[in-house]
Amino acid sequence: MKTITKLGFSFLTALLMIVAVGCKNEAKNTNASNTDNTTTSEAKEQGQAFIEDDESQPTVLDIAIGSPDHSTLVAAVQAADLENVLVNAGPLMVFAPTNEAFDALPAGTVEDLLKPENKGALANILKHHVTPGNYSKDFLKKFKKLGQANDQNTTVEVKGDDVFVGGAKIVASVEAGNGIVHVVDKVILPPSEE
């Protein structure tokens, strides 16, 4: 009888372990499917750009986000998923077109570029507004062209005290923790986009 009891106890222990492991695996599968169901916005909001930091000097992205004159630029950066690029250590020089500069593009251009299927073209245009470095407007007068983040060049022209980059006039400059933002009055289109 003792053998049957020991055998029954061993069987019962094994059965409980199988049930426990099965429940554990089911819980893992449930958690995995819950993870798979995260919304797109939650998945997009990862990386340095989404870390709150009230103590550091604002990044070039923070400056754009804080400017009411650059809401179209910020929407474009978000549509192209370039937020994390603009918070990197840099230094970065961003030529930031104002909302008026985007409004001057042909009707429907901005709306078309913001569509998901045009994300690559939008990213190319936005990267054409970024140069490695941190140069003041006066220092830029020494250049004839700049190498942009999209691997294309853009021109630098000096007319009196004014500096034009890719045909866009620098109207203001704001220092950032990871570079400088030069506010420009025109969208700088890459050579293939003109």
N, CA, C and O of each residue as an XYZ file, in Angstrom:
776
protein
N       0.816     -1.187      0.000
C       0.000      0.000      0.000
C       0.859      1.250      0.000
O       0.510      2.251     -0.626
N       2.002      1.190      0.715
C       2.880      2.332      0.755
C       3.403      2.647     -0.632
O       3.560      3.819     -0.974
N       3.679      1.623     -1.448
C       4.188      1.831     -2.790
C       3.153      2.539     -3.632
O       3.493      3.451     -4.386
N       1.906      2.147     -3.523
C       0.833      2.795     -4.289
C       0.690      4.247     -3.839
O       0.496      5.130     -4.674
N       0.782      4.508     -2.536
C       0.651      5.863     -2.031
C       1.806      6.721     -2.537
O       1.600      7.853     -2.975
N       3.031      6.173     -2.475
C       4.183      6.925     -2.977
C       4.045      7.179     -4.472
O       4.343      8.269     -4.958
N       3.587      6.155     -5.197
C       3.406      6.292     -6.630
C       2.320      7.318     -6.935
O       2.469      8.136     -7.843
N       1.234      7.274     -6.179
C       0.141      8.249     -6.364
C       0.600      9.654     -6.046
O       0.243     10.598     -6.752
N       1.393      9.809     -4.986
C       1.909     11.110     -4.601
C       2.848     11.662     -5.668
O       2.783     12.846     -6.000
N       3.720     10.811     -6.206
C       4.647     11.218     -7.271
C       3.881     11.636     -8.518
O       4.220     12.620     -9.176
N       2.816     10.850     -8.836
C       2.009     11.180    -10.001
C       1.312     12.522     -9.814
O       1.283     13.347    -10.726
N       0.754     12.733     -8.629
C       0.054     13.985     -8.315
C       1.025     15.170     -8.379
O       0.664     16.229     -8.891
N       2.241     15.007     -7.871
C       3.258     16.065     -7.907
C       3.618     16.391     -9.351
O       3.715     17.562     -9.720
N       3.815     15.368    -10.159
C       4.159     15.576    -11.570
C       3.027     16.280    -12.298
O       3.272     17.173    -13.109
N       1.788     15.889    -12.018
C       0.624     16.505    -12.647
C       0.531     17.987    -12.278
O       0.261     18.824    -13.140
N       0.751     18.312    -11.012
C       0.708     19.710    -10.575
C       1.806     20.540    -11.244
O       1.586     21.698    -11.597
N       2.974     19.949    -11.413
C       4.078     20.669    -12.067
C       3.734     20.940    -13.523
O       4.017     22.027    -14.027
N       3.133     19.980    -14.208
C       2.757     20.158    -15.615
C       1.722     21.274    -15.732
O       1.814     22.122    -16.620
N       0.734     21.272    -14.830
C      -0.295     22.313    -14.843
C       0.333     23.682    -14.579
O      -0.007     24.659    -15.245
N       1.246     23.755    -13.612
C       1.892     25.030    -13.268
C       2.704     25.554    -14.447
O       2.637     26.741    -14.765
N       3.467     24.684    -15.093
C       4.267     25.100    -16.249
C       3.345     25.543    -17.382
O       3.623     26.536    -18.056
N       2.260     24.820    -17.593
C       1.304     25.191    -18.645
C       0.698     26.558    -18.389
O       0.563     27.359    -19.314
N       0.330     26.836    -17.146
C      -0.231     28.144    -16.798
C       0.811     29.236    -16.996
O       0.493     30.326    -17.472
N       2.036     28.948    -16.636
C       3.114     29.926    -16.767
C       3.333     30.281    -18.238
O       3.489     31.452    -18.586
N       3.341     29.255    -19.101
C       3.517     29.492    -20.538
C       2.340     30.266    -21.111
O       2.519     31.128    -21.972
N       1.132     29.960    -20.633
C      -0.052     30.677    -21.105
C       0.035     32.147    -20.704
O      -0.331     33.023    -21.487
N       0.516     32.425    -19.494
C       0.673     33.805    -19.038
C       1.698     34.526    -19.904
O       1.507     35.693    -20.247
N       2.794     33.835    -20.264
C       3.802     34.447    -21.139
C       3.198     34.771    -22.493
O       3.432     35.851    -23.035
N       2.415     33.838    -23.050
C       1.791     34.073    -24.349
C       0.813     35.234    -24.282
O       0.739     36.035    -25.214
N       0.064     35.334    -23.196
C      -0.870     36.443    -23.027
C      -0.114     37.756    -22.963
O      -0.516     38.733    -23.595
N       0.986     37.794    -22.201
C       1.793     39.011    -22.112
C       2.404     39.358    -23.457
O       2.479     40.531    -23.821
N       2.841     38.346    -24.200
C       3.427     38.601    -25.514
C       2.389     39.182    -26.446
O       2.691     40.106    -27.201
N       1.155     38.658    -26.413
C       0.134     39.195    -27.300
C      -0.276     40.592    -26.860
O      -0.612     41.423    -27.703
N      -0.257     40.873    -25.560
C      -0.537     42.231    -25.096
C       0.544     43.187    -25.568
O       0.253     44.325    -25.935
N       1.793     42.731    -25.560
C       2.892     43.560    -26.033
C       2.742     43.834    -27.519
O       3.026     44.937    -27.986
N       2.291     42.821    -28.268
C       2.113     42.993    -29.707
C       0.998     43.976    -30.023
O       0.975     44.562    -31.105
N       0.071     44.162    -29.085
C      -1.068     45.041    -29.325
C      -0.820     46.479    -28.920
O      -1.767     47.263    -28.869
N       0.434     46.862    -28.626
C       0.693     48.251    -28.270
C       0.353     49.139    -29.439
O       0.490     48.746    -30.597
N      -0.089     50.332    -29.130
C      -0.465     51.247    -30.204
C       0.768     51.763    -30.905
O       1.876     51.725    -30.369
N       0.556     52.246    -32.115
C       1.661     52.758    -32.917
C       2.324     53.932    -32.228
O       3.549     54.051    -32.254
N       1.538     54.802    -31.612
C       2.132     55.982    -30.968
C       3.011     55.580    -29.794
O       4.043     56.209    -29.557
N       2.621     54.536    -29.048
C       3.462     54.083    -27.945
C       4.773     53.525    -28.474
O       5.830     53.764    -27.892
N       4.711     52.789    -29.568
C       5.915     52.206    -30.151
C       6.825     53.287    -30.708
O       8.048     53.169    -30.630
N       6.238     54.349    -31.273
C       7.030     55.432    -31.846
C       7.709     56.258    -30.766
O       8.793     56.796    -30.993
N       7.099     56.368    -29.609
C       7.612     57.247    -28.573
C       8.645     56.554    -27.705
O       8.474     56.414    -26.494
N       9.729     56.121    -28.352
C      10.841     55.504    -27.653
C      12.111     56.205    -28.069
O      12.207     56.704    -29.190
N      13.079     56.251    -27.189
C      14.354     56.869    -27.506
C      14.565     58.149    -26.728
O      13.724     58.565    -25.932
N      15.709     58.763    -26.977
C      16.114     59.947    -26.243
C      15.141     61.107    -26.372
O      14.984     61.882    -25.428
N      14.494     61.242    -27.505
C      13.616     62.382    -27.749
C      12.438     62.413    -26.783
O      11.824     63.462    -26.593
N      12.118     61.286    -26.177
C      10.930     61.207    -25.337
C      11.254     61.123    -23.846
O      10.381     60.824    -23.030
N      12.500     61.385    -23.500
C      12.896     61.427    -22.093
C      12.732     62.857    -21.599
O      13.261     63.793    -22.198
N      12.008     63.018    -20.524
C      11.811     64.361    -19.979
C      13.054     64.795    -19.218
O      13.577     64.063    -18.377
N      13.517     66.006    -19.531
C      14.722     66.539    -18.915
C      14.557     68.050    -18.799
O      14.691     68.776    -19.784
N      14.268     68.511    -17.600
C      14.045     69.936    -17.370
C      15.311     70.674    -16.977
O      15.280     71.891    -16.797
N      16.429     69.962    -16.840
C      17.637     70.596    -16.323
C      18.674     70.922    -17.396
O      19.450     71.860    -17.215
N      18.715     70.197    -18.486
C      19.712     70.422    -19.527
C      19.293     71.575    -20.430
O      18.126     71.967    -20.467
N      20.273     72.108    -21.157
C      19.973     73.127    -22.147
C      19.127     72.476    -23.242
O      19.403     71.336    -23.615
N      18.124     73.148    -23.762
C      17.249     72.543    -24.774
C      18.023     72.097    -26.010
O      18.987     72.738    -26.427
N      17.575     70.984    -26.581
C      18.162     70.487    -27.829
C      17.553     71.251    -28.999
O      16.632     72.047    -28.821
N      18.076     71.001    -30.194
C      17.501     71.644    -31.374
C      16.035     71.243    -31.545
O      15.227     72.048    -32.008
N      15.684     70.009    -31.176
C      14.293     69.571    -31.250
C      13.439     70.323    -30.236
O      12.336     70.762    -30.563
N      13.936     70.476    -29.009
C      13.189     71.212    -27.982
C      12.894     72.641    -28.426
O      11.802     73.160    -28.195
N      13.870     73.266    -29.061
C      13.701     74.648    -29.520
C      12.593     74.713    -30.566
O      11.738     75.597    -30.514
N      12.608     73.780    -31.515
C      11.565     73.758    -32.547
C      10.191     73.506    -31.934
O       9.213     74.165    -32.288
N      10.126     72.544    -31.009
C       8.845     72.229    -30.367
C       8.314     73.434    -29.591
O       7.105     73.665    -29.557
N       9.198     74.191    -28.977
C       8.796     75.346    -28.178
C       8.459     76.586    -28.983
O       8.017     77.585    -28.416
N       8.657     76.545    -30.286
C       8.407     77.715    -31.129
C       7.068     77.601    -31.845
O       6.854     76.652    -32.599
N       6.167     78.548    -31.625
C       4.888     78.503    -32.345
C       5.059     78.713    -33.852
O       4.168     78.363    -34.626
N       6.182     79.274    -34.274
C       6.442     79.511    -35.702
C       6.981     78.290    -36.428
O       7.229     78.346    -37.632
N       7.165     77.175    -35.702
C       7.750     75.980    -36.308
C       6.881     74.731    -36.128
O       7.403     73.616    -36.138
N       5.585     74.899    -35.966
C       4.705     73.740    -35.751
C       4.653     72.832    -36.981
O       4.537     71.615    -36.839
N       4.735     73.401    -38.177
C       4.736     72.564    -39.385
C       6.016     71.742    -39.457
O       5.980     70.563    -39.806
N       7.141     72.360    -39.128
C       8.419     71.638    -39.107
C       8.362     70.495    -38.105
O       8.793     69.383    -38.409
N       7.839     70.755    -36.924
C       7.748     69.714    -35.890
C       6.848     68.568    -36.369
O       7.177     67.399    -36.172
N       5.718     68.900    -36.997
C       4.826     67.852    -37.519
C       5.545     67.019    -38.579
O       5.365     65.803    -38.640
N       6.352     67.665    -39.406
C       7.094     66.952    -40.441
C       8.155     66.036    -39.818
O       8.322     64.893    -40.245
N       8.867     66.544    -38.810
C       9.892     65.737    -38.115
C       9.242     64.507    -37.489
O       9.798     63.411    -37.544
N       8.063     64.689    -36.892
C       7.362     63.564    -36.279
C       6.879     62.572    -37.331
O       6.978     61.362    -37.127
N       6.361     63.065    -38.448
C       5.876     62.177    -39.518
C       7.022     61.364    -40.123
O       6.816     60.236    -40.571
N       8.226     61.935    -40.136
C       9.391     61.241    -40.686
C      10.138     60.427    -39.633
O      11.157     59.812    -39.947
N       9.653     60.411    -38.387
C      10.287     59.683    -37.274
C      11.738     60.104    -37.066
O      12.609     59.253    -36.888
N      12.006     61.411    -37.085
C      13.372     61.906    -36.929
C      13.625     62.580    -35.575
O      14.658     63.222    -35.388
N      12.689     62.439    -34.633
C      12.860     63.096    -33.337
C      14.162     62.709    -32.657
O      14.886     63.573    -32.163
N      14.466     61.413    -32.627
C      15.661     60.955    -31.909
C      16.951     61.451    -32.555
O      17.956     61.638    -31.868
N      16.931     61.662    -33.852
C      18.115     62.177    -34.543
C      18.435     63.589    -34.049
O      19.602     63.945    -33.882
N      17.400     64.380    -33.817
C      17.600     65.789    -33.451
C      17.925     66.011    -31.979
O      18.103     67.152    -31.553
N      18.004     64.951    -31.209
C      18.413     65.094    -29.806
C      19.773     64.449    -29.554
O      20.253     64.435    -28.420
N      20.395     63.915    -30.605
C      21.729     63.333    -30.469
C      22.720     64.383    -30.008
O      22.452     65.582    -30.088
N      23.860     63.930    -29.528
C      24.869     64.828    -28.967
C      25.326     65.896    -29.959
O      25.668     67.010    -29.562
N      25.331     65.559    -31.236
C      25.708     66.554    -32.237
C      27.202     66.813    -32.248
O      27.984     65.902    -31.974
N      27.616     68.024    -32.554
C      26.760     69.201    -32.724
C      26.030     69.184    -34.066
O      26.540     68.688    -35.071
N      24.829     69.739    -34.050
C      23.984     69.810    -35.228
C      23.635     71.265    -35.527
O      23.368     72.056    -34.623
N      23.642     71.590    -36.795
C      23.168     72.883    -37.254
C      21.879     72.603    -38.012
O      21.894     71.918    -39.036
N      20.772     73.124    -37.519
C      19.481     72.899    -38.154
C      19.006     74.218    -38.752
O      18.933     75.240    -38.070
N      18.685     74.173    -40.039
C      18.099     75.316    -40.711
C      16.595     75.092    -40.675
O      16.064     74.257    -41.408
N      15.915     75.844    -39.818
C      14.521     75.582    -39.478
C      13.575     76.528    -40.208
O      13.455     77.695    -39.836
N      12.894     76.026    -41.260
C      11.928     76.874    -41.956
C      10.726     77.186    -41.070
O      10.253     76.336    -40.316
N      10.252     78.401    -41.177
C       9.071     78.811    -40.416
C       7.812     78.225    -41.059
O       7.858     77.684    -42.164
N       6.693     78.342    -40.348
C       5.412     77.912    -40.906
C       5.127     78.657    -42.210
O       4.618     78.067    -43.163
N       5.458     79.966    -42.254
C       5.255     80.756    -43.470
C       6.064     80.199    -44.641
O       5.606     80.220    -45.784
N       7.261     79.705    -44.355
C       8.088     79.116    -45.411
C       7.420     77.876    -45.986
O       7.432     77.674    -47.200
N       6.838     77.046    -45.130
C       6.124     75.863    -45.617
C       4.869     76.270    -46.377
O       4.513     75.643    -47.375
N       4.187     77.335    -45.900
C       2.977     77.812    -46.585
C       3.272     78.327    -47.986
O       2.385     78.332    -48.840
N       4.504     78.759    -48.237
C       4.881     79.295    -49.546
C       5.089     78.192    -50.594
O       5.181     78.483    -51.786
N       5.163     76.941    -50.158
C       5.285     75.835    -51.112
C       3.980     75.711    -51.901
O       2.936     76.169    -51.437
N       4.024     75.105    -53.075
C       2.781     74.924    -53.847
C       1.695     74.245    -53.016
O       1.980     73.383    -52.184
N       0.450     74.646    -53.252
C      -0.695     74.116    -52.493
C      -0.693     72.590    -52.493
O      -0.510     71.961    -53.535
N      -0.896     72.010    -51.329
C      -0.990     70.566    -51.171
C       0.340     69.855    -50.980
O       0.356     68.657    -50.698
N       1.461     70.565    -51.125
C       2.778     69.927    -51.017
C       3.010     69.367    -49.628
O       3.403     68.209    -49.482
N       2.770     70.178    -48.600
C       3.018     69.733    -47.225
C       2.106     68.565    -46.876
O       2.561     67.565    -46.318
N       0.841     68.684    -47.197
C      -0.112     67.613    -46.895
C       0.308     66.312    -47.569
O       0.217     65.237    -46.977
N       0.768     66.420    -48.814
C       1.209     65.236    -49.555
C       2.442     64.611    -48.906
O       2.528     63.390    -48.770
N       3.396     65.453    -48.507
C       4.622     64.938    -47.889
C       4.362     64.281    -46.538
O       5.102     63.383    -46.138
N       3.330     64.712    -45.838
C       3.032     64.156    -44.516
C       2.352     62.786    -44.582
O       2.166     62.143    -43.548
N       1.980     62.332    -45.775
C       1.352     61.013    -45.922
C       2.395     59.925    -45.648
O       3.558     60.074    -46.024
N       1.985     58.836    -44.998
C       2.930     57.760    -44.658
C       3.707     57.218    -45.860
O       4.875     56.853    -45.725
N       3.084     57.163    -47.007
C       3.780     56.613    -48.181
C       4.897     57.528    -48.692
O       5.715     57.103    -49.508
N       4.940     58.782    -48.221
C       5.978     59.733    -48.645
C       7.008     59.998    -47.551
O       7.735     60.990    -47.599
N       7.064     59.106    -46.571
C       7.964     59.277    -45.428
C       9.431     59.398    -45.858
O      10.165     60.213    -45.298
N       9.862     58.613    -46.827
C      11.250     58.658    -47.296
C      11.599     59.989    -47.935
O      12.657     60.554    -47.658
N      10.713     60.497    -48.796
C      10.946     61.792    -49.452
C      10.964     62.908    -48.422
O      11.794     63.814    -48.497
N      10.047     62.844    -47.457
C       9.993     63.846    -46.398
C      11.277     63.828    -45.575
O      11.848     64.880    -45.289
N      11.730     62.640    -45.196
C      12.969     62.526    -44.411
C      14.151     63.086    -45.187
O      15.014     63.743    -44.605
N      14.206     62.838    -46.492
C      15.295     63.372    -47.323
C      15.291     64.904    -47.304
O      16.342     65.528    -47.159
N      14.124     65.498    -47.448
C      14.014     66.964    -47.434
C      14.432     67.508    -46.068
O      15.181     68.482    -45.989
N      13.952     66.884    -44.999
C      14.291     67.367    -43.654
C      15.787     67.222    -43.369
O      16.390     68.116    -42.775
N      16.385     66.116    -43.780
C      17.824     65.921    -43.561
C      18.648     66.934    -44.353
O      19.793     67.220    -44.001
N      18.070     67.471    -45.414
C      18.757     68.496    -46.204
C      18.788     69.837    -45.456
O      19.413     70.795    -45.911
N      18.117     69.891    -44.320
C      18.114     71.084    -43.468
C      19.057     70.935    -42.273
O      19.072     71.792    -41.389
N      19.840     69.860    -42.237
C      20.709     69.585    -41.090
C      22.152     69.411    -41.568
O      22.428     68.699    -42.534
N      23.063     70.084    -40.859
C      24.492     70.000    -41.156
C      25.231     69.649    -39.868
O      24.916     70.205    -38.816
N      26.199     68.747    -39.923
C      27.020     68.513    -38.733
C      27.819     69.779    -38.426
O      28.365     70.403    -39.336
N      27.887     70.154    -37.173
C      28.651     71.337    -36.777
C      27.800     72.313    -35.993
O      26.604     72.109    -35.786
N      28.450     73.373    -35.568
C      27.766     74.408    -34.771
C      28.400     75.746    -35.132
O      29.256     76.256    -34.410
N      27.973     76.303    -36.250
C      28.582     77.520    -36.761
C      27.610     78.690    -36.685
O      26.433     78.565    -37.024
N      28.122     79.815    -36.235
C      27.305     81.029    -36.183
C      27.047     81.519    -37.602
O      27.695     81.088    -38.556
N      26.092     82.423    -37.715
C      25.769     83.020    -39.013
C      27.016     83.686    -39.602
O      27.283     83.537    -40.794
N      27.777     84.413    -38.792
C      28.981     85.081    -39.285
C      30.038     84.089    -39.749
O      30.707     84.319    -40.757
N      30.191     82.990    -39.022
C      31.181     81.984    -39.411
C      30.781     81.311    -40.727
O      31.643     80.933    -41.520
N      29.479     81.163    -40.954
C      29.008     80.538    -42.191
C      29.390     81.347    -43.431
O      29.416     80.810    -44.538
N      29.684     82.631    -43.249
C      30.084     83.479    -44.383
C      31.370     82.985    -45.033
O      31.662     83.358    -46.170
N      32.138     82.164    -44.345
C      33.400     81.639    -44.867
C      33.195     80.456    -45.819
O      34.133     80.043    -46.502
N      31.986     79.915    -45.867
C      31.701     78.719    -46.661
C      31.080     79.077    -48.012
O      30.445     80.121    -48.159
N      31.272     78.208    -48.979
C      30.592     78.302    -50.280
C      29.493     77.242    -50.376
O      28.481     77.429    -51.052
N      29.722     76.122    -49.678
C      28.707     75.073    -49.646
C      28.852     74.278    -48.357
O      29.890     74.304    -47.696
N      27.792     73.580    -48.024
C      27.749     72.749    -46.823
C      27.314     71.336    -47.206
O      26.480     71.157    -48.093
N      27.876     70.350    -46.542
C      27.446     68.961    -46.707
C      26.312     68.680    -45.739
O      26.481     68.790    -44.525
N      25.166     68.320    -46.273
C      23.982     68.113    -45.447
C      23.847     66.651    -45.007
O      24.532     65.774    -45.535
N      22.979     66.399    -44.058
C      22.791     65.059    -43.487
C      22.210     64.061    -44.484
O      22.259     62.855    -44.239
N      21.660     64.534    -45.603
C      21.137     63.613    -46.617
C      22.188     63.290    -47.681
O      21.861     62.770    -48.748
N      23.459     63.604    -47.380
C      24.591     63.323    -48.270
C      24.577     64.152    -49.553
O      25.159     63.747    -50.559
N      23.922     65.298    -49.524
C      23.949     66.233    -50.637
C      24.482     67.564    -50.129
O      24.475     67.830    -48.927
N      24.936     68.383    -51.040
C      25.452     69.704    -50.670
C      24.404     70.771    -50.896
O      23.480     70.604    -51.692
N      24.565     71.873    -50.179
C      23.749     73.048    -50.408
C      24.671     74.267    -50.409
O      25.738     74.245    -49.797
N      24.262     75.300    -51.081
C      25.107     76.480    -51.261
C      24.987     77.447    -50.085
O      23.982     77.475    -49.376
N      26.033     78.230    -49.903
C      26.026     79.330    -48.931
C      26.375     80.590    -49.720
O      27.396     80.640    -50.405
N      25.518     81.603    -49.616
C      25.751     82.881    -50.287
C      25.680     83.999    -49.266
O      24.897     83.947    -48.318
N      26.507     85.009    -49.473
C      26.502     86.183    -48.604
C      26.093     87.380    -49.447
O      26.691     87.652    -50.488
N      25.067     88.095    -48.990
C      24.603     89.310    -49.664
C      24.528     90.402    -48.604
O      23.574     90.463    -47.828
N      25.538     91.259    -48.580
C      25.624     92.276    -47.521
C      25.874     91.582    -46.195
O      26.832     90.820    -46.060
N      25.024     91.840    -45.222
C      25.133     91.178    -43.914
C      24.310     89.890    -43.853
O      24.370     89.163    -42.862
N      23.553     89.611    -44.896
C      22.669     88.452    -44.900
C      23.383     87.203    -45.399
O      24.232     87.262    -46.289
N      23.018     86.071    -44.803
C      23.550     84.768    -45.208
C      22.379     83.928    -45.694
O      21.352     83.818    -45.025
N      22.554     83.335    -46.879
C      21.543     82.482    -47.484
C      22.114     81.078    -47.603
O      23.211     80.885    -48.127
N      21.369     80.110    -47.116
C      21.772     78.704    -47.215
C      20.732     78.013    -48.088
O      19.553     77.951    -47.741
N      21.187     77.496    -49.227
C      20.252     76.862    -50.155
C      19.170     77.808    -50.628
O      18.061     77.379    -50.947
N      19.483     79.084    -50.676
C      18.514     80.097    -51.107
C      17.631     80.622    -49.989
O      16.844     81.544    -50.210
N      17.743     80.058    -48.797
C      16.937     80.491    -47.655
C      17.747     81.443    -46.779
O      18.888     81.151    -46.420
N      17.158     82.563    -46.445
C      17.830     83.588    -45.638
C      17.756     83.225    -44.150
O      16.692     82.875    -43.639
N      18.895     83.312    -43.469
C      18.910     83.117    -42.018
C      18.371     84.397    -41.374
O      18.958     85.469    -41.519
N      17.244     84.272    -40.661
C      16.615     85.446    -40.056
C      16.842     85.524    -38.548
O      16.641     86.576    -37.942
N      17.256     84.425    -37.951
C      17.548     84.395    -36.508
C      18.328     83.126    -36.206
O      18.315     82.170    -36.981
N      19.009     83.135    -35.061
C      19.767     81.950    -34.629
C      19.569     81.746    -33.141
O      19.549     82.706    -32.371
N      19.422     80.494    -32.740
C      19.208     80.149    -31.332
C      20.171     79.026    -30.966
O      20.155     77.964    -31.589
N      21.015     79.258    -29.949
C      21.936     78.227    -29.466
C      21.143     77.099    -28.807
O      20.123     77.338    -28.160
N      21.623     75.875    -28.978
C      20.989     74.704    -28.375
C      22.039     73.900    -27.631
O      23.236     74.116    -27.817
N      21.606     72.991    -26.803
C      22.525     72.141    -26.061
C      23.331     71.231    -26.966
O      24.440     70.830    -26.613
N      22.790     70.899    -28.129
C      23.482     69.999    -29.048
C      23.748     70.654    -30.409
O      23.885     69.964    -31.419
N      23.820     71.978    -30.425
C      24.127     72.667    -31.681
C      23.497     74.037    -31.747
O      23.501     74.791    -30.774
N      22.954     74.350    -32.910
C      22.360     75.667    -33.140
C      21.208     75.533    -34.125
O      21.248     74.714    -35.043
N      20.189     76.346    -33.921
C      19.056     76.416    -34.838
C      19.135     77.754    -35.552
O      19.108     78.809    -34.919
N      19.233     77.703    -36.878
C      19.163     78.909    -37.697
C      17.764     78.942    -38.307
O      17.407     78.070    -39.099
N      16.983     79.938    -37.941
C      15.636     80.096    -38.486
C      15.778     80.646    -39.902
O      16.463     81.645    -40.120
N      15.129     79.991    -40.859
C      15.215     80.413    -42.263
C      13.828     80.704    -42.821
O      12.815     80.204    -42.331
N      13.819     81.537    -43.869
C      12.548     82.003    -44.428
C      12.055     81.191    -45.618
O      11.095     81.582    -46.281
N      12.707     80.059    -45.893
C      12.352     79.249    -47.057
C      12.663     77.785    -46.762
O      13.585     77.482    -46.005
N      11.896     76.881    -47.360
C      12.200     75.463    -47.279
C      13.334     75.183    -48.256
O      13.251     75.549    -49.429
N      14.379     74.544    -47.781
C      15.562     74.244    -48.602
C      15.356     72.882    -49.245
O      15.454     71.851    -48.578
N      15.073     72.879    -50.534
C      14.810     71.613    -51.218
C      16.097     71.023    -51.760
O      16.925     71.743    -52.318
N      16.275     69.706    -51.602
C      17.457     69.059    -52.181
C      17.438     69.217    -53.704
O      16.371     69.404    -54.288
N      18.586     69.146    -54.341
C      18.652     69.333    -55.797
C      17.664     68.461    -56.576
O      17.092     68.930    -57.560
N      17.449     67.216    -56.169
C      16.526     66.335    -56.900
C      15.070     66.660    -56.631
O      14.194     66.167    -57.342
N      14.781     67.488    -55.609
C      13.399     67.809    -55.233
C      12.943     69.150    -55.815
O      11.765     69.494    -55.717
N      13.865     69.911    -56.420
C      13.486     71.245    -56.902
C      12.702     71.179    -58.175
O      12.307     72.215    -58.711
